């Protein structure tokens, strides 16, 4: 045995193919090994490096395995490098995995090697930060502290991640690849929050645009605006739209939930391409966008990244399917969305956010909501408190307002009155909706 | 690696003399999760994870943190060096200095596991068989007009923690947890609603118990019938009403509306603080209302020592309506004007501990007995009779909210929300069921409207609390159903049809 988790693990699994474990040989296997290094910095109550947010370094190496035994049973486990890597340890582990095996005839397919897409998911600049050769993260912390609004209680988090991953299978997939992530987020008085999350560093222009937007919104929020009225329209900000995508779209487009009767939609809905949204609305998983947070090269199952259309021109197209549910669906596995930001929502008639704002006479921009995770994802109904809402009057942001909103997510997407507003600063669009708001 | 070896490593590394101060945490975790869906096994997942985290302080109190998912001496030494280097760098650029822990006395303890059935008592196959039997019982549940999709999951965890400090502190303890959960989805056409019932404990004994007495099965039957009515019910028109909340919602109320607002690290911005100090002595409710937080042995959120090695205290947050104490940890309790109660908890060895709740209870001194009932419907009928007899039933609308679905708070504004599975108007002799609307209010208003409770006290409502990106187990309950008077600052829901 060596000090290398991947080498030891693949050797152990190959041996189990040659000789039985508790009387049964291993037929096929998949191993995904993740080696991750993370640097984190933070600001709490205007102070960098507080005792709750000290500069941190985290290092981990772990693996996920999926095994298919000769009798058709399978096993799934998470493990890490053992403190003493010897034959006895691995024998015990194999026996335990075998004892924990279960029957699932649809899960036993292991993908074969296939061409990987060209997609940029690793940035050398981030590796330099992890290696200590680049002080950008510390500079960003300093930049937030020196530019923050003087009267605001400011909090912030900065994270740089560098990963070296390996996906190996008994079917011949042998992929080693690198990935990176960089996030920076801040909040003023826990009310106005903004962030950046990609697989590369934030550029100077991006920083300036995002910072200016949040700082100006904070200044406007401090002014008390007039209450909302009967005709006030509700605009959901991109971060709220993204949270709603996570709460409503992800569970209802999941192949597993559809098969198990826990989705709003049925198999038949997809087969018939049922129209469920207003024409012009499309949903897509696109993991091929360079340096996008939710882009990837291949899934941990070994399936190469590709684009998947979930809904096209208002009609259902495909759920997202891992290998197991692709087999049940009798098709190929699809792209997998990692979080709400992994799904692209587009509308044929979408406008720019700047243009949308100009045309709103009486509205409220919802920057954050409380309680979305408690809402029923199947019915789509919601009623939510809005701790940070900005009043819009005559095309301009006009001050803070405390409101509650209610409506139905599915009805928003079915409405001919929905307008999507796009901004270069955000992954998701703004939604101009007809949902209800009331003063608190 | 066994717990004795882990303890030795922590003792040797943390106990060395350093120019500053070191807190070292090691954690070893074993887990098995089994999930069944609609009669078929969906997944069996096993996992082992262990690692160490080191928070190092310079002599002046700047800190740095490092962690790795390995437990060995060499790595422990490297982590101390790395955390110390980060602490020095942080001090150089002017971070916050905090030496509070330097002056606390050391602790020395080793708590045994103490479960009836050790983690390996049953093989994964035996656990699968027991769970399949329990899951199969759900097939007997039939609703009049629709089917139910069922998921059953069982999770068994054994966490071993060992915390060492430069001052010689060495405490170790096990946190065993097990939960059996049925999740049902009732749907018809586009309308559907999910619900869950659970049983928690410390080991596989909960599976044996359920096989023996079928308590969770009966709860599943009751809840399925209730949700079936909720699915086709009208929604409560938005507004303020007199309400009664069940013990799970009482946990949610105490947790969201009060627990977070008295955590010492949040005192700078909490609505219950002034100038960064908790307003101890503030009258926050009528007399006769208490809120207490404390770790209970065998509970889902059990935490005998803080993640910094301090003994976890039982804390009376509100006593007889007066704010008495907060949840303080070693680092910020003094600054927040409260006592240190050992409140620090961490999601894992790789997380920085933060002041957190464990098991939080809302208790009223005034309590009206309620006859025991087998079903929710009978219980509500009995409650209606009791309220009529006591002259407490409101006319027109008096809603009972049933089944906690989670909540959230903004401690700066004092806004909190939580959601329930459904509501019943017990002012209506027909006990009409309603679809839920979110329950929202202001921290400083809600406790003033709590009056009394009825029915059996229960403190085993469980959940997961998220704060600063860390998820930890939480639990709690109430001294029965809690009565909340109508208050303009406490509102129920609202929907599109209200417009």
PDB file of N, CA and C in Angstrom, chain A residues 45 47-48 50-52 54-61 76-78 80 100-103 135 190 230 256 260-264 274 324-325 370-371 373-376 379 383 402 404 406 434 438, chain B residues 35 38 41-50 55 63 65-69 89 95-96 124 128 149 151 185 187 190 192 265 268-269 329 332 350 406-408 419 438 440 442 491 494 496 499:
ATOM      1  N   UNK A  45     -18.804  42.270  11.633  1.00  0.00           N
ATOM      2  CA  UNK A  45     -18.986  43.536  12.348  1.00  0.00           C
ATOM      3  C   UNK A  45     -17.838  44.512  12.081  1.00  0.00           C
ATOM      4  N   UNK A  47     -14.834  44.074  11.192  1.00  0.00           N
ATOM      5  CA  UNK A  47     -13.470  43.707  11.572  1.00  0.00           C
ATOM      6  C   UNK A  47     -13.023  42.501  10.755  1.00  0.00           C
ATOM      7  N   UNK A  48     -11.873  42.650  10.132  1.00  0.00           N
ATOM      8  CA  UNK A  48     -11.328  41.533   9.363  1.00  0.00           C
ATOM      9  C   UNK A  48     -10.656  40.559  10.309  1.00  0.00           C
ATOM     10  N   UNK A  50     -11.815  38.325  12.483  1.00  0.00           N
ATOM     11  CA  UNK A  50     -12.297  38.211  13.854  1.00  0.00           C
ATOM     12  C   UNK A  50     -12.133  36.762  14.304  1.00  0.00           C
ATOM     13  N   UNK A  51     -12.380  36.532  15.577  1.00  0.00           N
ATOM     14  CA  UNK A  51     -12.204  35.184  16.108  1.00  0.00           C
ATOM     15  C   UNK A  51     -13.181  34.195  15.448  1.00  0.00           C
ATOM     16  N   UNK A  52     -14.266  34.716  14.880  1.00  0.00           N
ATOM     17  CA  UNK A  52     -15.227  33.851  14.180  1.00  0.00           C
ATOM     18  C   UNK A  52     -14.944  33.744  12.681  1.00  0.00           C
ATOM     19  N   UNK A  54     -11.487  33.883  11.238  1.00  0.00           N
ATOM     20  CA  UNK A  54     -10.033  34.026  11.067  1.00  0.00           C
ATOM     21  C   UNK A  54      -9.619  33.536   9.688  1.00  0.00           C
ATOM     22  N   UNK A  55      -8.464  33.963   9.207  1.00  0.00           N
ATOM     23  CA  UNK A  55      -7.985  33.367   7.959  1.00  0.00           C
ATOM     24  C   UNK A  55      -7.824  31.866   8.158  1.00  0.00           C
ATOM     25  N   UNK A  56      -8.349  31.105   7.201  1.00  0.00           N
ATOM     26  CA  UNK A  56      -8.405  29.649   7.381  1.00  0.00           C
ATOM     27  C   UNK A  56      -7.854  28.935   6.169  1.00  0.00           C
ATOM     28  N   UNK A  57      -7.234  27.803   6.434  1.00  0.00           N
ATOM     29  CA  UNK A  57      -6.745  26.929   5.363  1.00  0.00           C
ATOM     30  C   UNK A  57      -7.305  25.531   5.627  1.00  0.00           C
ATOM     31  N   UNK A  58      -7.941  24.964   4.617  1.00  0.00           N
ATOM     32  CA  UNK A  58      -8.521  23.628   4.776  1.00  0.00           C
ATOM     33  C   UNK A  58      -8.000  22.712   3.676  1.00  0.00           C
ATOM     34  N   UNK A  59      -7.631  21.537   4.058  1.00  0.00           N
ATOM     35  CA  UNK A  59      -7.050  20.591   3.124  1.00  0.00           C
ATOM     36  C   UNK A  59      -7.766  19.245   3.296  1.00  0.00           C
ATOM     37  N   UNK A  60      -8.281  18.701   2.228  1.00  0.00           N
ATOM     38  CA  UNK A  60      -8.949  17.400   2.387  1.00  0.00           C
ATOM     39  C   UNK A  60      -8.764  16.533   1.146  1.00  0.00           C
ATOM     40  N   UNK A  61      -8.816  15.261   1.385  1.00  0.00           N
ATOM     41  CA  UNK A  61      -8.787  14.289   0.289  1.00  0.00           C
ATOM     42  C   UNK A  61      -9.814  13.217   0.624  1.00  0.00           C
ATOM     43  N   UNK A  76     -22.523   1.790  -2.162  1.00  0.00           N
ATOM     44  CA  UNK A  76     -22.159   3.202  -2.317  1.00  0.00           C
ATOM     45  C   UNK A  76     -21.526   3.658  -0.997  1.00  0.00           C
ATOM     46  N   UNK A  77     -20.388   4.331  -1.066  1.00  0.00           N
ATOM     47  CA  UNK A  77     -19.730   4.756   0.178  1.00  0.00           C
ATOM     48  C   UNK A  77     -18.873   5.989  -0.041  1.00  0.00           C
ATOM     49  N   UNK A  78     -18.640   6.683   1.055  1.00  0.00           N
ATOM     50  CA  UNK A  78     -17.704   7.810   1.052  1.00  0.00           C
ATOM     51  C   UNK A  78     -16.565   7.417   1.984  1.00  0.00           C
ATOM     52  N   UNK A  80     -12.113   8.216   3.145  1.00  0.00           N
ATOM     53  CA  UNK A  80     -10.954   9.091   3.044  1.00  0.00           C
ATOM     54  C   UNK A  80      -9.699   8.281   3.277  1.00  0.00           C
ATOM     55  N   UNK A 100     -23.018  -3.887   3.073  1.00  0.00           N
ATOM     56  CA  UNK A 100     -23.974  -2.783   2.895  1.00  0.00           C
ATOM     57  C   UNK A 100     -24.532  -2.741   1.469  1.00  0.00           C
ATOM     58  N   UNK A 101     -24.335  -3.805   0.696  1.00  0.00           N
ATOM     59  CA  UNK A 101     -24.802  -3.790  -0.700  1.00  0.00           C
ATOM     60  C   UNK A 101     -26.324  -3.940  -0.756  1.00  0.00           C
ATOM     61  N   UNK A 102     -26.895  -3.454  -1.829  1.00  0.00           N
ATOM     62  CA  UNK A 102     -28.355  -3.489  -1.972  1.00  0.00           C
ATOM     63  C   UNK A 102     -28.720  -3.704  -3.439  1.00  0.00           C
ATOM     64  N   UNK A 103     -29.959  -4.122  -3.639  1.00  0.00           N
ATOM     65  CA  UNK A 103     -30.405  -4.401  -5.009  1.00  0.00           C
ATOM     66  C   UNK A 103     -31.014  -3.172  -5.639  1.00  0.00           C
ATOM     67  N   UNK A 135      -1.547  37.499  -3.062  1.00  0.00           N
ATOM     68  CA  UNK A 135      -2.240  38.061  -1.899  1.00  0.00           C
ATOM     69  C   UNK A 135      -3.588  38.677  -2.260  1.00  0.00           C
ATOM     70  N   UNK A 190     -26.609  43.420   7.408  1.00  0.00           N
ATOM     71  CA  UNK A 190     -27.324  42.149   7.140  1.00  0.00           C
ATOM     72  C   UNK A 190     -28.563  42.365   6.292  1.00  0.00           C
ATOM     73  N   UNK A 230     -52.143  49.310  -4.088  1.00  0.00           N
ATOM     74  CA  UNK A 230     -52.882  48.260  -4.820  1.00  0.00           C
ATOM     75  C   UNK A 230     -52.231  47.933  -6.164  1.00  0.00           C
ATOM     76  N   UNK A 256     -35.479  11.631 -10.507  1.00  0.00           N
ATOM     77  CA  UNK A 256     -35.842  10.784  -9.372  1.00  0.00           C
ATOM     78  C   UNK A 256     -37.218  11.183  -8.831  1.00  0.00           C
ATOM     79  N   UNK A 260     -40.684   8.966  -8.758  1.00  0.00           N
ATOM     80  CA  UNK A 260     -41.212   8.542  -7.461  1.00  0.00           C
ATOM     81  C   UNK A 260     -42.483   9.296  -7.073  1.00  0.00           C
ATOM     82  N   UNK A 261     -43.060  10.050  -8.013  1.00  0.00           N
ATOM     83  CA  UNK A 261     -44.329  10.717  -7.743  1.00  0.00           C
ATOM     84  C   UNK A 261     -44.210  11.912  -6.809  1.00  0.00           C
ATOM     85  N   UNK A 262     -43.011  12.486  -6.720  1.00  0.00           N
ATOM     86  CA  UNK A 262     -42.830  13.601  -5.791  1.00  0.00           C
ATOM     87  C   UNK A 262     -42.581  14.912  -6.513  1.00  0.00           C
ATOM     88  N   UNK A 263     -42.885  14.945  -7.796  1.00  0.00           N
ATOM     89  CA  UNK A 263     -42.731  16.169  -8.587  1.00  0.00           C
ATOM     90  C   UNK A 263     -44.112  16.676  -8.994  1.00  0.00           C
ATOM     91  N   UNK A 264     -44.151  17.948  -9.340  1.00  0.00           N
ATOM     92  CA  UNK A 264     -45.383  18.508  -9.915  1.00  0.00           C
ATOM     93  C   UNK A 264     -45.680  17.832 -11.254  1.00  0.00           C
ATOM     94  N   UNK A 274     -45.769  18.680 -22.573  1.00  0.00           N
ATOM     95  CA  UNK A 274     -46.873  19.517 -22.121  1.00  0.00           C
ATOM     96  C   UNK A 274     -46.436  20.964 -21.946  1.00  0.00           C
ATOM     97  N   UNK A 324     -28.730   6.378 -13.383  1.00  0.00           N
ATOM     98  CA  UNK A 324     -29.803   5.478 -12.955  1.00  0.00           C
ATOM     99  C   UNK A 324     -31.140   5.876 -13.594  1.00  0.00           C
ATOM    100  N   UNK A 325     -31.478   7.150 -13.486  1.00  0.00           N
ATOM    101  CA  UNK A 325     -32.791   7.552 -14.000  1.00  0.00           C
ATOM    102  C   UNK A 325     -32.793   7.694 -15.524  1.00  0.00           C
ATOM    103  N   UNK A 370     -37.433  36.061   3.360  1.00  0.00           N
ATOM    104  CA  UNK A 370     -37.284  35.149   4.495  1.00  0.00           C
ATOM    105  C   UNK A 370     -38.259  33.997   4.325  1.00  0.00           C
ATOM    106  N   UNK A 371     -37.783  32.781   4.481  1.00  0.00           N
ATOM    107  CA  UNK A 371     -38.674  31.631   4.574  1.00  0.00           C
ATOM    108  C   UNK A 371     -38.941  30.885   3.284  1.00  0.00           C
ATOM    109  N   UNK A 373     -37.319  28.581   1.829  1.00  0.00           N
ATOM    110  CA  UNK A 373     -37.054  27.132   1.925  1.00  0.00           C
ATOM    111  C   UNK A 373     -38.191  26.373   2.610  1.00  0.00           C
ATOM    112  N   UNK A 374     -39.129  27.080   3.234  1.00  0.00           N
ATOM    113  CA  UNK A 374     -40.234  26.393   3.915  1.00  0.00           C
ATOM    114  C   UNK A 374     -41.458  26.229   3.008  1.00  0.00           C
ATOM    115  N   UNK A 375     -41.379  26.753   1.804  1.00  0.00           N
ATOM    116  CA  UNK A 375     -42.553  26.758   0.936  1.00  0.00           C
ATOM    117  C   UNK A 375     -42.691  25.434   0.167  1.00  0.00           C
ATOM    118  N   UNK A 376     -43.914  25.129  -0.212  1.00  0.00           N
ATOM    119  CA  UNK A 376     -44.203  23.863  -0.886  1.00  0.00           C
ATOM    120  C   UNK A 376     -43.711  23.902  -2.339  1.00  0.00           C
ATOM    121  N   UNK A 379     -46.719  22.743  -5.119  1.00  0.00           N
ATOM    122  CA  UNK A 379     -47.824  23.659  -5.446  1.00  0.00           C
ATOM    123  C   UNK A 379     -47.306  24.986  -5.986  1.00  0.00           C
ATOM    124  N   UNK A 383     -45.742  32.668   0.366  1.00  0.00           N
ATOM    125  CA  UNK A 383     -45.975  33.948   1.036  1.00  0.00           C
ATOM    126  C   UNK A 383     -44.737  34.190   1.889  1.00  0.00           C
ATOM    127  N   UNK A 402     -40.781  47.878   3.872  1.00  0.00           N
ATOM    128  CA  UNK A 402     -40.936  46.597   4.553  1.00  0.00           C
ATOM    129  C   UNK A 402     -42.250  45.969   4.102  1.00  0.00           C
ATOM    130  N   UNK A 404     -44.515  42.238   2.542  1.00  0.00           N
ATOM    131  CA  UNK A 404     -44.658  40.793   2.432  1.00  0.00           C
ATOM    132  C   UNK A 404     -45.170  40.521   1.017  1.00  0.00           C
ATOM    133  N   UNK A 406     -46.762  37.584  -1.839  1.00  0.00           N
ATOM    134  CA  UNK A 406     -47.368  36.258  -1.969  1.00  0.00           C
ATOM    135  C   UNK A 406     -47.751  36.020  -3.420  1.00  0.00           C
ATOM    136  N   UNK A 434     -46.644  39.684 -11.458  1.00  0.00           N
ATOM    137  CA  UNK A 434     -47.929  40.211 -11.003  1.00  0.00           C
ATOM    138  C   UNK A 434     -48.268  39.722  -9.616  1.00  0.00           C
ATOM    139  N   UNK A 438     -47.920  43.460   0.182  1.00  0.00           N
ATOM    140  CA  UNK A 438     -48.657  44.253   1.174  1.00  0.00           C
ATOM    141  C   UNK A 438     -47.663  44.818   2.176  1.00  0.00           C
TER     142      UNK A 438
ATOM    143  N   UNK B  35     -32.368   4.390   2.408  1.00  0.00           N
ATOM    144  CA  UNK B  35     -33.569   5.080   1.917  1.00  0.00           C
ATOM    145  C   UNK B  35     -34.397   4.110   1.071  1.00  0.00           C
ATOM    146  N   UNK B  38     -41.289   4.022  -2.207  1.00  0.00           N
ATOM    147  CA  UNK B  38     -42.424   3.291  -2.771  1.00  0.00           C
ATOM    148  C   UNK B  38     -42.155   1.779  -2.851  1.00  0.00           C
ATOM    149  N   UNK B  41     -35.788  -0.405  -2.428  1.00  0.00           N
ATOM    150  CA  UNK B  41     -34.628   0.217  -1.807  1.00  0.00           C
ATOM    151  C   UNK B  41     -34.030   1.207  -2.797  1.00  0.00           C
ATOM    152  N   UNK B  42     -33.776   2.405  -2.346  1.00  0.00           N
ATOM    153  CA  UNK B  42     -33.281   3.456  -3.229  1.00  0.00           C
ATOM    154  C   UNK B  42     -31.782   3.660  -3.041  1.00  0.00           C
ATOM    155  N   UNK B  43     -31.334   3.537  -1.813  1.00  0.00           N
ATOM    156  CA  UNK B  43     -29.925   3.800  -1.564  1.00  0.00           C
ATOM    157  C   UNK B  43     -29.517   3.269  -0.196  1.00  0.00           C
ATOM    158  N   UNK B  44     -28.308   2.780  -0.140  1.00  0.00           N
ATOM    159  CA  UNK B  44     -27.662   2.505   1.143  1.00  0.00           C
ATOM    160  C   UNK B  44     -26.310   3.193   1.051  1.00  0.00           C
ATOM    161  N   UNK B  45     -26.069   4.087   1.951  1.00  0.00           N
ATOM    162  CA  UNK B  45     -24.838   4.878   1.882  1.00  0.00           C
ATOM    163  C   UNK B  45     -24.086   4.725   3.189  1.00  0.00           C
ATOM    164  N   UNK B  46     -22.818   4.430   3.095  1.00  0.00           N
ATOM    165  CA  UNK B  46     -22.003   4.364   4.306  1.00  0.00           C
ATOM    166  C   UNK B  46     -20.872   5.375   4.189  1.00  0.00           C
ATOM    167  N   UNK B  47     -20.488   5.936   5.288  1.00  0.00           N
ATOM    168  CA  UNK B  47     -19.421   6.939   5.243  1.00  0.00           C
ATOM    169  C   UNK B  47     -18.619   6.965   6.520  1.00  0.00           C
ATOM    170  N   UNK B  48     -17.330   7.191   6.362  1.00  0.00           N
ATOM    171  CA  UNK B  48     -16.423   7.425   7.497  1.00  0.00           C
ATOM    172  C   UNK B  48     -15.731   8.740   7.234  1.00  0.00           C
ATOM    173  N   UNK B  49     -15.717   9.606   8.195  1.00  0.00           N
ATOM    174  CA  UNK B  49     -14.967  10.839   8.009  1.00  0.00           C
ATOM    175  C   UNK B  49     -14.350  11.241   9.329  1.00  0.00           C
ATOM    176  N   UNK B  50     -13.085  11.565   9.276  1.00  0.00           N
ATOM    177  CA  UNK B  50     -12.448  12.061  10.493  1.00  0.00           C
ATOM    178  C   UNK B  50     -11.458  13.141  10.110  1.00  0.00           C
ATOM    179  N   UNK B  55      -7.367  25.975  15.861  1.00  0.00           N
ATOM    180  CA  UNK B  55      -7.432  27.440  15.891  1.00  0.00           C
ATOM    181  C   UNK B  55      -6.282  27.892  16.787  1.00  0.00           C
ATOM    182  N   UNK B  63      -6.024  35.304  15.596  1.00  0.00           N
ATOM    183  CA  UNK B  63      -6.184  33.862  15.379  1.00  0.00           C
ATOM    184  C   UNK B  63      -6.165  33.468  13.910  1.00  0.00           C
ATOM    185  N   UNK B  65      -6.802  29.591  11.449  1.00  0.00           N
ATOM    186  CA  UNK B  65      -7.410  28.264  11.550  1.00  0.00           C
ATOM    187  C   UNK B  65      -6.927  27.386  10.416  1.00  0.00           C
ATOM    188  N   UNK B  66      -6.704  26.128  10.694  1.00  0.00           N
ATOM    189  CA  UNK B  66      -6.401  25.189   9.607  1.00  0.00           C
ATOM    190  C   UNK B  66      -6.991  23.823   9.947  1.00  0.00           C
ATOM    191  N   UNK B  67      -7.316  23.066   8.911  1.00  0.00           N
ATOM    192  CA  UNK B  67      -7.912  21.742   9.149  1.00  0.00           C
ATOM    193  C   UNK B  67      -7.503  20.768   8.044  1.00  0.00           C
ATOM    194  N   UNK B  68      -7.594  19.500   8.366  1.00  0.00           N
ATOM    195  CA  UNK B  68      -7.323  18.445   7.377  1.00  0.00           C
ATOM    196  C   UNK B  68      -8.129  17.209   7.763  1.00  0.00           C
ATOM    197  N   UNK B  69      -8.492  16.409   6.768  1.00  0.00           N
ATOM    198  CA  UNK B  69      -9.292  15.224   7.091  1.00  0.00           C
ATOM    199  C   UNK B  69      -8.408  13.997   7.308  1.00  0.00           C
ATOM    200  N   UNK B  89      -0.090  36.460  10.276  1.00  0.00           N
ATOM    201  CA  UNK B  89      -0.382  37.279   9.100  1.00  0.00           C
ATOM    202  C   UNK B  89      -1.591  38.177   9.384  1.00  0.00           C
ATOM    203  N   UNK B  95      -5.986  42.634  12.425  1.00  0.00           N
ATOM    204  CA  UNK B  95      -7.254  41.942  12.692  1.00  0.00           C
ATOM    205  C   UNK B  95      -7.741  42.236  14.106  1.00  0.00           C
ATOM    206  N   UNK B  96      -8.906  41.681  14.430  1.00  0.00           N
ATOM    207  CA  UNK B  96      -9.420  41.799  15.795  1.00  0.00           C
ATOM    208  C   UNK B  96      -8.589  40.909  16.718  1.00  0.00           C
ATOM    209  N   UNK B 124     -25.517  -3.934   8.099  1.00  0.00           N
ATOM    210  CA  UNK B 124     -26.319  -3.120   7.172  1.00  0.00           C
ATOM    211  C   UNK B 124     -27.516  -3.899   6.624  1.00  0.00           C
ATOM    212  N   UNK B 128     -31.376  -2.905   6.880  1.00  0.00           N
ATOM    213  CA  UNK B 128     -32.230  -2.853   5.674  1.00  0.00           C
ATOM    214  C   UNK B 128     -33.512  -3.647   5.875  1.00  0.00           C
ATOM    215  N   UNK B 149     -47.215   8.834  -2.354  1.00  0.00           N
ATOM    216  CA  UNK B 149     -45.863   8.339  -2.619  1.00  0.00           C
ATOM    217  C   UNK B 149     -45.109   8.403  -1.291  1.00  0.00           C
ATOM    218  N   UNK B 151     -41.556   7.797   1.018  1.00  0.00           N
ATOM    219  CA  UNK B 151     -40.114   7.590   1.170  1.00  0.00           C
ATOM    220  C   UNK B 151     -39.861   7.333   2.644  1.00  0.00           C
ATOM    221  N   UNK B 185     -45.939  12.103  -0.061  1.00  0.00           N
ATOM    222  CA  UNK B 185     -46.398  13.145  -0.982  1.00  0.00           C
ATOM    223  C   UNK B 185     -47.784  12.751  -1.465  1.00  0.00           C
ATOM    224  N   UNK B 187     -50.737  13.669  -3.900  1.00  0.00           N
ATOM    225  CA  UNK B 187     -50.948  14.520  -5.074  1.00  0.00           C
ATOM    226  C   UNK B 187     -52.153  14.069  -5.876  1.00  0.00           C
ATOM    227  N   UNK B 190     -52.221  18.514 -10.640  1.00  0.00           N
ATOM    228  CA  UNK B 190     -51.088  19.398 -10.386  1.00  0.00           C
ATOM    229  C   UNK B 190     -50.875  19.686  -8.905  1.00  0.00           C
ATOM    230  N   UNK B 192     -50.198  19.043  -5.086  1.00  0.00           N
ATOM    231  CA  UNK B 192     -49.502  18.034  -4.307  1.00  0.00           C
ATOM    232  C   UNK B 192     -48.921  18.657  -3.066  1.00  0.00           C
ATOM    233  N   UNK B 265     -22.465  36.244  19.574  1.00  0.00           N
ATOM    234  CA  UNK B 265     -21.721  36.798  18.440  1.00  0.00           C
ATOM    235  C   UNK B 265     -22.591  37.748  17.608  1.00  0.00           C
ATOM    236  N   UNK B 268     -24.073  42.587  18.376  1.00  0.00           N
ATOM    237  CA  UNK B 268     -23.853  43.896  17.735  1.00  0.00           C
ATOM    238  C   UNK B 268     -25.059  44.331  16.919  1.00  0.00           C
ATOM    239  N   UNK B 269     -25.791  43.366  16.371  1.00  0.00           N
ATOM    240  CA  UNK B 269     -26.876  43.725  15.471  1.00  0.00           C
ATOM    241  C   UNK B 269     -28.242  43.232  15.907  1.00  0.00           C
ATOM    242  N   UNK B 329     -20.554  32.327  24.227  1.00  0.00           N
ATOM    243  CA  UNK B 329     -19.372  31.469  24.143  1.00  0.00           C
ATOM    244  C   UNK B 329     -18.177  32.209  24.735  1.00  0.00           C
ATOM    245  N   UNK B 332     -17.203  35.929  22.889  1.00  0.00           N
ATOM    246  CA  UNK B 332     -17.993  37.160  22.773  1.00  0.00           C
ATOM    247  C   UNK B 332     -18.988  37.378  23.899  1.00  0.00           C
ATOM    248  N   UNK B 350     -13.757  20.923  10.702  1.00  0.00           N
ATOM    249  CA  UNK B 350     -13.259  21.937   9.774  1.00  0.00           C
ATOM    250  C   UNK B 350     -13.993  23.262   9.886  1.00  0.00           C
ATOM    251  N   UNK B 406     -40.169  24.638   9.068  1.00  0.00           N
ATOM    252  CA  UNK B 406     -38.940  25.426   8.989  1.00  0.00           C
ATOM    253  C   UNK B 406     -39.223  26.915   9.076  1.00  0.00           C
ATOM    254  N   UNK B 407     -38.202  27.662   9.372  1.00  0.00           N
ATOM    255  CA  UNK B 407     -38.374  29.098   9.524  1.00  0.00           C
ATOM    256  C   UNK B 407     -37.080  29.846   9.294  1.00  0.00           C
ATOM    257  N   UNK B 408     -37.132  31.158   9.480  1.00  0.00           N
ATOM    258  CA  UNK B 408     -35.956  32.008   9.253  1.00  0.00           C
ATOM    259  C   UNK B 408     -36.153  33.309  10.017  1.00  0.00           C
ATOM    260  N   UNK B 419     -43.223  28.307   8.673  1.00  0.00           N
ATOM    261  CA  UNK B 419     -44.292  27.723   7.884  1.00  0.00           C
ATOM    262  C   UNK B 419     -44.782  26.433   8.547  1.00  0.00           C
ATOM    263  N   UNK B 438     -47.694  31.620   5.408  1.00  0.00           N
ATOM    264  CA  UNK B 438     -46.529  31.764   6.282  1.00  0.00           C
ATOM    265  C   UNK B 438     -46.900  32.557   7.532  1.00  0.00           C
ATOM    266  N   UNK B 440     -45.717  35.067  10.213  1.00  0.00           N
ATOM    267  CA  UNK B 440     -44.634  36.042  10.296  1.00  0.00           C
ATOM    268  C   UNK B 440     -44.905  37.043  11.400  1.00  0.00           C
ATOM    269  N   UNK B 442     -42.860  40.014  14.433  1.00  0.00           N
ATOM    270  CA  UNK B 442     -41.714  40.751  14.956  1.00  0.00           C
ATOM    271  C   UNK B 442     -41.338  40.148  16.312  1.00  0.00           C
ATOM    272  N   UNK B 491     -48.785  37.827  11.722  1.00  0.00           N
ATOM    273  CA  UNK B 491     -49.735  37.613  10.629  1.00  0.00           C
ATOM    274  C   UNK B 491     -49.613  36.224  10.025  1.00  0.00           C
ATOM    275  N   UNK B 494     -51.467  34.838   3.408  1.00  0.00           N
ATOM    276  CA  UNK B 494     -51.869  35.621   2.246  1.00  0.00           C
ATOM    277  C   UNK B 494     -51.580  34.876   0.978  1.00  0.00           C
ATOM    278  N   UNK B 496     -52.552  34.807  -3.597  1.00  0.00           N
ATOM    279  CA  UNK B 496     -52.925  35.569  -4.777  1.00  0.00           C
ATOM    280  C   UNK B 496     -54.427  35.867  -4.808  1.00  0.00           C
ATOM    281  N   UNK B 499     -56.242  39.152  -3.455  1.00  0.00           N
ATOM    282  CA  UNK B 499     -56.112  40.455  -4.102  1.00  0.00           C
ATOM    283  C   UNK B 499     -57.451  41.056  -4.461  1.00  0.00           C
TER     284      UNK B 499
END
